[in-house]
Coordinates of C-alpha atoms in Angstrom, one line a residue:
X55 CA 49.8 121.3 90.0
X56 CA 47.7 119.6 87.4
X57 CA 48.7 122.1 84.7
X58 CA 52.3 121.1 85.0
X59 CA 51.5 117.4 85.2
X60 CA 49.4 117.5 82.0
X61 CA 52.1 119.4 80.1
X62 CA 54.6 116.6 81.0
X63 CA 52.2 113.8 79.9
X64 CA 51.7 115.6 76.6
X65 CA 55.4 116.0 76.2
X66 CA 55.9 112.3 76.9
X67 CA 54.5 111.5 73.4
X68 CA 57.3 113.4 71.8
X69 CA 60.2 111.6 73.6
X70 CA 63.0 110.1 71.6
X71 CA 64.8 107.0 72.8
X72 CA 67.9 107.7 75.0
X73 CA 71.1 106.4 73.4
X74 CA 72.7 103.5 75.3
X75 CA 76.4 102.5 75.4
X76 CA 77.7 99.0 75.1
X77 CA 77.8 98.7 78.9
X78 CA 74.0 99.5 79.1
X79 CA 74.6 103.0 80.5
X80 CA 72.8 105.9 78.8
X81 CA 74.9 108.1 76.6
X82 CA 74.4 111.9 76.2
X83 CA 73.2 113.1 72.8
X84 CA 72.2 116.6 71.6
X85 CA 68.6 115.7 72.2
X86 CA 69.1 114.2 75.6
X87 CA 72.2 116.0 76.8
X88 CA 74.5 115.9 79.9
X89 CA 73.2 118.6 82.3
X90 CA 75.4 121.0 84.3
X91 CA 73.5 123.4 86.6
X92 CA 75.8 126.1 88.1
X93 CA 74.4 128.1 91.0
X94 CA 76.0 131.3 92.3
X95 CA 75.3 132.2 96.0
X96 CA 73.9 135.7 96.8
X97 CA 74.8 137.1 93.4
X98 CA 72.6 140.0 92.4
X99 CA 70.5 140.3 89.3
X100 CA 72.7 143.1 88.1
X101 CA 76.2 141.6 88.7
X102 CA 76.7 140.4 85.1
X103 CA 77.6 142.5 82.1
X104 CA 75.0 140.5 80.1
X105 CA 72.5 141.8 82.6
X106 CA 73.7 145.4 82.4
X107 CA 76.7 145.6 84.8
X108 CA 79.4 148.0 83.8
X109 CA 82.0 147.2 86.5
X110 CA 82.4 143.4 87.1
X111 CA 84.2 141.3 84.6
X112 CA 82.4 138.1 83.7
X113 CA 83.4 137.2 80.1
X114 CA 82.7 133.5 80.3
X115 CA 79.2 133.8 81.7
X116 CA 78.5 136.7 79.3
X117 CA 79.6 134.4 76.4
X118 CA 77.1 131.8 77.6
X119 CA 74.4 134.4 77.5
X120 CA 75.5 135.8 74.1
X121 CA 75.5 132.4 72.5
X122 CA 72.5 131.0 74.4
X123 CA 69.2 132.0 75.9
X124 CA 68.9 134.4 78.8
X125 CA 65.8 135.0 80.8
X126 CA 64.9 138.5 82.0
X127 CA 62.0 137.5 84.3
X128 CA 63.4 134.5 86.1
X129 CA 62.9 134.0 89.8
X130 CA 64.6 132.1 92.6
X131 CA 62.6 129.8 94.9
X132 CA 63.0 132.3 97.8
X133 CA 65.0 135.3 99.1
X134 CA 67.5 133.2 101.0
X135 CA 69.5 130.1 100.5
X136 CA 67.9 127.0 102.2
X137 CA 64.3 127.6 101.0
X138 CA 65.4 128.7 97.6
X139 CA 67.5 125.6 97.1
X140 CA 64.8 123.4 98.5
X141 CA 62.4 124.9 95.9
X142 CA 64.9 124.2 93.2
X143 CA 65.7 120.7 94.4
X144 CA 62.1 119.6 95.0
X145 CA 60.0 121.4 92.3
X146 CA 57.8 123.0 94.9
X147 CA 57.3 126.6 96.0
X148 CA 58.0 127.8 99.5
X149 CA 54.3 127.4 100.5
X150 CA 54.5 123.7 99.7
X151 CA 58.0 122.4 100.1
X152 CA 59.9 121.0 103.1
X153 CA 62.2 123.9 104.0
X154 CA 60.7 127.4 103.9
X155 CA 63.2 129.5 105.8
X156 CA 66.8 129.0 106.9
X157 CA 65.4 128.1 110.3
X158 CA 62.3 126.1 111.2
X159 CA 59.4 127.1 113.4
X160 CA 58.9 123.7 115.0
X161 CA 60.7 120.3 115.1
X162 CA 63.9 120.1 113.2
X163 CA 67.3 119.7 114.8
X164 CA 69.3 122.1 117.0
X165 CA 72.7 123.3 116.2
X166 CA 75.1 126.3 116.1
X167 CA 74.9 128.9 113.4
X168 CA 78.3 130.7 113.0
X169 CA 78.1 134.3 111.7
X170 CA 80.8 135.9 109.4
X171 CA 82.0 137.8 112.5
X172 CA 82.4 134.5 114.5
X173 CA 79.3 134.8 116.7
X174 CA 77.5 131.6 117.3
X175 CA 73.7 131.3 117.8
X176 CA 71.7 128.2 118.8
X177 CA 69.0 127.6 116.1
X178 CA 66.8 124.8 114.7
X179 CA 66.8 123.8 111.1
X180 CA 64.7 121.5 109.0
X181 CA 66.2 119.0 106.6
X182 CA 65.1 117.0 103.5
X183 CA 63.7 113.6 104.4
X184 CA 64.2 110.3 102.5
X185 CA 60.7 110.6 100.9
X186 CA 61.6 114.0 99.4
X187 CA 62.4 113.6 95.7
X188 CA 65.2 115.8 94.5
X189 CA 66.7 116.7 91.1
X190 CA 69.2 113.9 91.8
X191 CA 66.4 111.5 92.4
X192 CA 64.5 112.4 89.2
X193 CA 67.5 112.7 86.8
X194 CA 69.0 109.6 88.3
X195 CA 65.9 107.6 87.3
X196 CA 66.9 108.2 83.7
X197 CA 70.2 106.4 84.4
X198 CA 72.3 109.6 84.5
X199 CA 75.3 109.6 86.9
X200 CA 74.5 112.4 89.3
X201 CA 76.9 114.6 91.4
X202 CA 76.5 117.6 93.7
X203 CA 79.6 119.7 94.3
X204 CA 80.1 122.1 97.2
X205 CA 77.0 123.8 98.7
X206 CA 73.9 121.8 99.6
X207 CA 72.3 123.6 102.6
X208 CA 69.4 121.2 102.9
X209 CA 70.7 118.9 105.5
X210 CA 69.8 121.0 108.6
X211 CA 72.1 119.4 111.2
X212 CA 71.5 115.8 110.1
X213 CA 74.6 114.2 108.5
X214 CA 72.3 111.6 107.1
X215 CA 70.6 114.2 104.9
X216 CA 73.6 115.0 102.8
X217 CA 73.2 114.9 98.9
X218 CA 74.6 111.4 98.6
X219 CA 71.6 110.3 100.8
X220 CA 69.1 112.4 98.9
X221 CA 69.3 111.2 95.3
X222 CA 72.9 112.1 94.2
X223 CA 75.4 109.3 93.5
X224 CA 78.4 111.5 94.4
X225 CA 79.0 114.5 96.7
X226 CA 82.0 116.7 97.3
X227 CA 81.6 119.7 99.4
X228 CA 80.3 120.8 102.8
X229 CA 77.2 120.5 104.8
X230 CA 75.7 122.5 107.7
X231 CA 76.1 119.5 110.0
X232 CA 79.8 119.1 109.6
X233 CA 82.3 121.2 107.7
X234 CA 80.9 124.7 107.5
X235 CA 80.8 125.4 111.2
X236 CA 84.4 124.3 111.6
X237 CA 86.3 125.8 108.7
X238 CA 87.1 129.2 107.0
X239 CA 84.4 129.8 104.4
X240 CA 86.6 130.3 101.3
X241 CA 89.9 128.6 102.3
X242 CA 88.7 125.4 103.9
X243 CA 90.8 122.8 105.6
X244 CA 87.9 120.3 105.9
X245 CA 85.8 118.9 103.1
X246 CA 83.4 116.0 102.6
X247 CA 83.8 113.3 99.9
X248 CA 80.5 111.5 100.4
X249 CA 80.5 110.6 104.1
X250 CA 84.3 110.9 104.5
X251 CA 85.8 114.0 106.0
X252 CA 89.1 114.9 104.2
X253 CA 91.6 117.6 104.6
X254 CA 92.8 120.3 102.1
X255 CA 96.4 120.1 103.3
X256 CA 97.4 123.3 101.5
X257 CA 95.0 125.3 103.7
X258 CA 96.3 123.9 107.0
X259 CA 96.9 126.3 109.8
X260 CA 94.6 128.9 108.2
X261 CA 96.8 129.2 105.1
X262 CA 95.1 130.8 102.1
X263 CA 96.4 128.6 99.3
X264 CA 93.4 126.9 97.6
X265 CA 90.3 129.0 97.3
X266 CA 87.0 127.0 97.6
X267 CA 85.8 128.1 94.2
X268 CA 89.0 126.5 92.7
X269 CA 88.5 123.4 94.8
X270 CA 84.9 123.0 93.8
X271 CA 85.8 123.5 90.1
X272 CA 88.5 120.8 90.4
X273 CA 86.0 118.4 91.9
X274 CA 83.5 119.1 89.1
X275 CA 86.1 118.7 86.4
X276 CA 87.3 115.4 87.9
X277 CA 83.7 114.2 87.9
X278 CA 83.3 115.1 84.2
X279 CA 86.5 113.2 83.2
X280 CA 85.3 110.1 85.1
X281 CA 81.9 110.2 83.3
X282 CA 82.8 111.5 79.9
X283 CA 81.5 108.3 78.2
X284 CA 78.1 108.3 79.8
X285 CA 75.2 110.7 80.5
X286 CA 75.7 112.8 83.7
X287 CA 74.1 115.5 85.8
X288 CA 76.4 117.8 87.6
X289 CA 75.1 120.4 90.1
X290 CA 77.8 122.9 91.0
X291 CA 76.9 125.1 93.8
X292 CA 79.5 127.8 94.3
X293 CA 79.8 129.8 97.5
X294 CA 80.7 133.0 95.7
X295 CA 80.0 135.8 96.2
X296 CA 78.4 135.1 99.6
X297 CA 79.8 137.0 102.5
X298 CA 82.3 137.1 104.1
X299 CA 84.0 138.5 101.0
X300 CA 87.2 136.6 101.4
X301 CA 89.6 136.3 98.5
X302 CA 93.2 137.4 98.5
X303 CA 93.6 138.0 94.8
X304 CA 91.8 141.2 93.8
X305 CA 94.2 142.0 90.9
X306 CA 91.3 142.4 88.4
X307 CA 90.2 145.5 90.3
X308 CA 93.3 146.9 92.0
X309 CA 93.4 149.9 89.6
X310 CA 90.2 151.1 91.1
X311 CA 91.7 153.1 94.0
X312 CA 88.4 154.7 94.8
X313 CA 86.8 151.3 95.6
X314 CA 86.8 150.0 99.2
X315 CA 88.5 146.6 99.8
X316 CA 85.1 145.1 100.4
X317 CA 84.0 146.2 97.0
X318 CA 87.1 144.9 95.3
X319 CA 86.7 141.5 97.0
X320 CA 83.1 141.2 96.1
X321 CA 83.8 141.9 92.4
X322 CA 86.8 139.6 92.6
X323 CA 84.7 136.7 94.0
X324 CA 82.4 137.0 91.0
X325 CA 85.2 137.3 88.4
X326 CA 87.1 134.4 90.0
X327 CA 84.0 132.3 89.8
X328 CA 83.6 133.3 86.1
X329 CA 87.2 132.3 85.5
X330 CA 86.6 128.9 86.9
X331 CA 83.5 128.5 84.9
X332 CA 85.7 129.1 81.9
X333 CA 87.9 126.2 83.1
X334 CA 84.9 124.0 83.3
X335 CA 83.7 124.9 79.8
X336 CA 87.2 124.4 78.5
X337 CA 87.1 120.8 79.9
X338 CA 83.9 120.2 77.9
X339 CA 85.5 121.5 74.8
X340 CA 88.7 119.4 75.2
X341 CA 86.7 116.2 75.8
X342 CA 84.3 116.9 72.8
X343 CA 81.3 117.1 75.1
X344 CA 80.1 120.7 74.5
X345 CA 77.4 120.0 71.9
X346 CA 76.1 117.1 74.1
X347 CA 75.9 119.2 77.3
X348 CA 73.3 121.7 78.4
X349 CA 74.8 124.3 80.8
X350 CA 72.4 126.3 83.0
X351 CA 73.6 129.2 85.2
X352 CA 71.6 131.0 87.9
X353 CA 71.9 132.6 91.4
X354 CA 70.1 131.3 94.4
X355 CA 68.7 134.8 95.4
X356 CA 69.4 138.5 95.2
X357 CA 72.4 140.3 96.5
X358 CA 73.0 140.5 100.3
X359 CA 72.8 143.8 102.3
X360 CA 76.6 143.8 102.7
X361 CA 77.1 143.6 98.9
X362 CA 78.2 146.9 97.2
X363 CA 74.7 147.5 95.8
X364 CA 75.3 151.2 95.0
X365 CA 78.9 151.1 94.0
X366 CA 78.6 148.1 91.6
X367 CA 74.8 148.2 90.9
X368 CA 74.5 144.6 92.0
X369 CA 70.8 144.9 92.5
X370 CA 70.2 146.5 89.1
X371 CA 68.1 149.2 90.8
X372 CA 65.5 146.7 92.0
X373 CA 63.7 147.2 95.2
X374 CA 64.9 145.1 98.2
X375 CA 67.7 142.7 98.7
X376 CA 68.4 139.2 99.9
X377 CA 66.0 138.1 102.6
X378 CA 63.0 140.0 101.1
X379 CA 60.4 139.1 98.6
X380 CA 60.7 142.3 96.7
X381 CA 62.3 141.9 93.2
X382 CA 65.8 142.6 94.5
X383 CA 65.5 139.5 96.7
X384 CA 64.1 137.0 94.3
X385 CA 64.7 138.1 90.7
X386 CA 67.8 136.3 89.4
X387 CA 69.7 135.8 86.2
X388 CA 69.0 132.5 84.3
X389 CA 71.1 131.5 81.3
X390 CA 70.9 128.2 79.3
X391 CA 73.4 127.2 76.7
X392 CA 74.0 124.3 74.4
X393 CA 75.8 124.9 71.0
X394 CA 73.7 124.0 68.0
X395 CA 70.5 123.5 70.0
X396 CA 69.8 126.5 72.2
X397 CA 69.4 129.7 70.2
X398 CA 70.9 133.0 71.0
X399 CA 68.1 135.1 72.3
X400 CA 66.8 137.0 75.3
X401 CA 63.2 136.2 76.5
X402 CA 60.9 137.6 79.1
X403 CA 58.8 134.6 80.0
X404 CA 57.9 134.2 83.7
X405 CA 59.9 131.2 85.1
X406 CA 61.0 130.2 88.5
X407 CA 63.0 127.5 90.3
X408 CA 60.1 124.9 90.7
X409 CA 60.2 124.7 86.8
X410 CA 63.6 123.1 86.8
X411 CA 62.6 119.7 88.0
X412 CA 59.9 118.9 85.4
X413 CA 62.2 120.5 82.8
X414 CA 65.2 118.3 83.6
X415 CA 63.0 115.2 83.7
X416 CA 61.9 116.0 80.1
X417 CA 65.4 116.7 79.0
X418 CA 66.5 113.2 79.9
X419 CA 64.0 111.6 77.6
X420 CA 63.0 109.1 80.3
X421 CA 59.4 108.4 81.0
X422 CA 60.5 107.0 84.4
X423 CA 62.2 110.2 85.3
X424 CA 59.1 112.2 84.3
X425 CA 56.9 109.9 86.4
X426 CA 59.1 110.5 89.4
X427 CA 58.3 114.3 89.4
X428 CA 55.8 114.7 92.3
X429 CA 52.1 115.1 91.4
X430 CA 52.0 118.3 93.5
X431 CA 54.9 120.0 91.8
X432 CA 54.4 123.7 91.4
X433 CA 56.6 123.9 88.3
X434 CA 56.0 123.3 84.7
X435 CA 58.1 121.9 81.8
X436 CA 59.8 124.9 80.2
X437 CA 62.0 122.8 77.8
X438 CA 60.5 124.6 74.7
X439 CA 61.9 127.9 75.9
X440 CA 65.3 126.4 76.0
X441 CA 65.2 125.4 72.4
X442 CA 63.6 128.3 70.6
X443 CA 60.0 127.5 71.2
X444 CA 57.2 129.0 73.2
X445 CA 55.4 128.1 76.4
X446 CA 52.5 129.8 78.2
X447 CA 54.4 130.5 81.5
X448 CA 52.6 133.7 82.3
X449 CA 49.1 132.4 82.8
X450 CA 49.7 130.9 86.2
X451 CA 50.5 132.0 89.8
X452 CA 54.1 132.1 91.1
X453 CA 54.2 132.0 94.9
X454 CA 56.7 132.7 97.6
X455 CA 56.5 132.9 101.4
X456 CA 58.4 133.2 104.7
X457 CA 55.6 131.7 106.7
X458 CA 54.0 134.3 109.0
X459 CA 56.5 137.0 107.9
X460 CA 56.4 137.7 104.2
X461 CA 54.5 136.5 101.1
X462 CA 54.3 137.3 97.4
X463 CA 52.5 136.2 94.3
X464 CA 53.2 137.0 90.6
X465 CA 50.5 136.6 87.9
X466 CA 51.2 138.0 84.5
X467 CA 52.3 141.6 84.9
X468 CA 51.0 141.9 88.4
X469 CA 52.8 141.2 91.7
X470 CA 51.2 141.3 95.2
X471 CA 53.6 141.4 98.1
X472 CA 54.3 142.2 101.7
X473 CA 57.6 141.9 103.5
X474 CA 56.5 142.8 107.0
X475 CA 54.4 140.8 109.4
X476 CA 50.8 142.1 109.5
X477 CA 51.7 144.9 107.0
X478 CA 49.2 145.7 104.2
X479 CA 49.6 144.0 100.9
X480 CA 51.3 146.0 98.2
X481 CA 50.5 145.7 94.4
X482 CA 52.7 146.5 91.5
X483 CA 52.5 146.3 87.8
X484 CA 56.0 144.8 87.1
X485 CA 55.8 145.4 83.4
X486 CA 55.4 149.2 83.9
X487 CA 57.2 149.4 87.2
X488 CA 59.9 146.7 87.5
X489 CA 61.5 148.5 90.6
X490 CA 58.2 148.4 92.6
X491 CA 58.0 152.2 93.2
X492 CA 54.3 152.8 92.6
X493 CA 52.0 150.8 95.0
X494 CA 48.6 150.4 93.2
X495 CA 46.9 148.5 96.1
X496 CA 44.6 151.5 96.8
X497 CA 43.5 151.8 93.2
X498 CA 43.0 148.1 92.7
X499 CA 41.4 146.7 95.9
X500 CA 39.5 143.9 94.0
X501 CA 42.7 142.6 92.5
X502 CA 44.5 142.7 95.9
X503 CA 41.6 140.7 97.4
X504 CA 41.8 138.1 94.6
X505 CA 45.5 137.7 94.9
X506 CA 45.3 137.5 98.7
X507 CA 42.9 134.6 98.3
X508 CA 45.3 132.9 95.8
X509 CA 48.2 133.2 98.3
X510 CA 46.1 131.7 101.1
X511 CA 45.2 128.8 98.8
X512 CA 48.8 128.1 97.9
X513 CA 50.0 128.0 101.5
X514 CA 50.0 124.5 103.0
X515 CA 51.0 124.1 106.7
X516 CA 53.7 121.6 107.5
X517 CA 55.3 119.9 110.5
X518 CA 58.2 122.4 110.5
X519 CA 56.0 125.5 109.6
X520 CA 52.7 124.8 111.3
X521 CA 51.0 128.1 110.5
X522 CA 47.3 127.8 109.6
X523 CA 46.1 129.4 106.4
X524 CA 44.1 132.0 108.3
X525 CA 47.2 133.1 110.3
X526 CA 49.5 133.2 107.3
X527 CA 50.8 136.6 108.1
X528 CA 50.1 136.5 111.9
X529 CA 52.1 133.4 112.8
X530 CA 54.8 132.9 115.3
X531 CA 58.3 134.0 114.4
X532 CA 59.7 130.7 115.6
X533 CA 62.4 129.9 118.0
X534 CA 64.7 132.8 118.9
X535 CA 68.3 132.0 119.0
X536 CA 70.3 132.1 122.2
X537 CA 73.5 134.0 121.7
X538 CA 76.7 132.6 123.0
X539 CA 80.2 134.1 123.3
X540 CA 82.2 135.0 120.3
X541 CA 84.7 132.3 119.2

């Protein structure tokens, strides 16, 4: 959008020159830091003590919030993984970006989806194309060494669409096209290093020795060690606490005899991830990189239906869950931390995943990186909010959709949403009613009509989601999966 582009051009006049090492590679400084983006998977808005949880232990993430800036009105790119990550990676909302649902409605590639129960379903998925600019593309233009660890979920079933073919210099993890369909989710035997498939020998024959959260953290720490003398961008996409809730060590919570095993495992997945984040932060401290590194933490969407929402308050009382555009599906924690630079505060500015691309471009201090941000980005540079300043983030429209199924828009205090095909639009004042309990659509028909028009204008049909604007909530559901026998 033009507003975001103009902000970035104005910010360009304030850039300071990036420090350069003797070998010509850019060096991290407090002003243009290393960037580590940590993304949890299906972690609810209420899972962290710093966001009000009274059950799950997350001391390292809580410390990031206590000594940094946490956002109380941050939103993911969508209510499920692929479109949310696509929005984050491309700087565009789900009415404008390449992947808008976990499955596509036309085109794409066919493959097998494996459920946590072992059922397989034939589905079609879209994938990022070479012309799609990602966070890796943009930050890499500044000379940063870029790496994505673990979950990508934007390759569809195309091995050629892995992170190392979409802007990232290095990749260690799994893709939909290869590893995930053939290995246990949390104790994998297969893993990709770039295009090479390797084995985690300790987990052979379904042994539960090395948990994937630990493996991913080891890969991330090794990358930091290799690049400690130059500027780097690390995207660490944990699987936790996505279902199936598979972790053998629940010792943090074994004293809770009243909890089900499912509840203990869910909490343990979050705490185990927090422990490994502590390992990562310890590496930065030991290498003297902490002051020159910005750490960002978020979740890709709200808690899943299988999560212990009531027992552990994962959804923080919000309406809805993963897969829905109510607050419980898209509102997420967002924490930024950089000692000596990011102040300790909690702020309520409206921000969402498309903002990350223009923001990281600005952080690099590179005009070339900023120029690589697409002209049709739906995000804006929110760097001032990271460093104690202000930004007018509320006077704009934040938009989400599952084409033909659900759509939502947020403007200031107001949110207009529907989560069912052909259902009437609902209207909520989120400032007064954060849990969306009082539908004001009947009292505010003019506002509903105006926001409906905004949503139609923000929807752009695409090859994989060819739903015309006038059929935005009347479109086809897409290709239904054909079920096959359980494995």
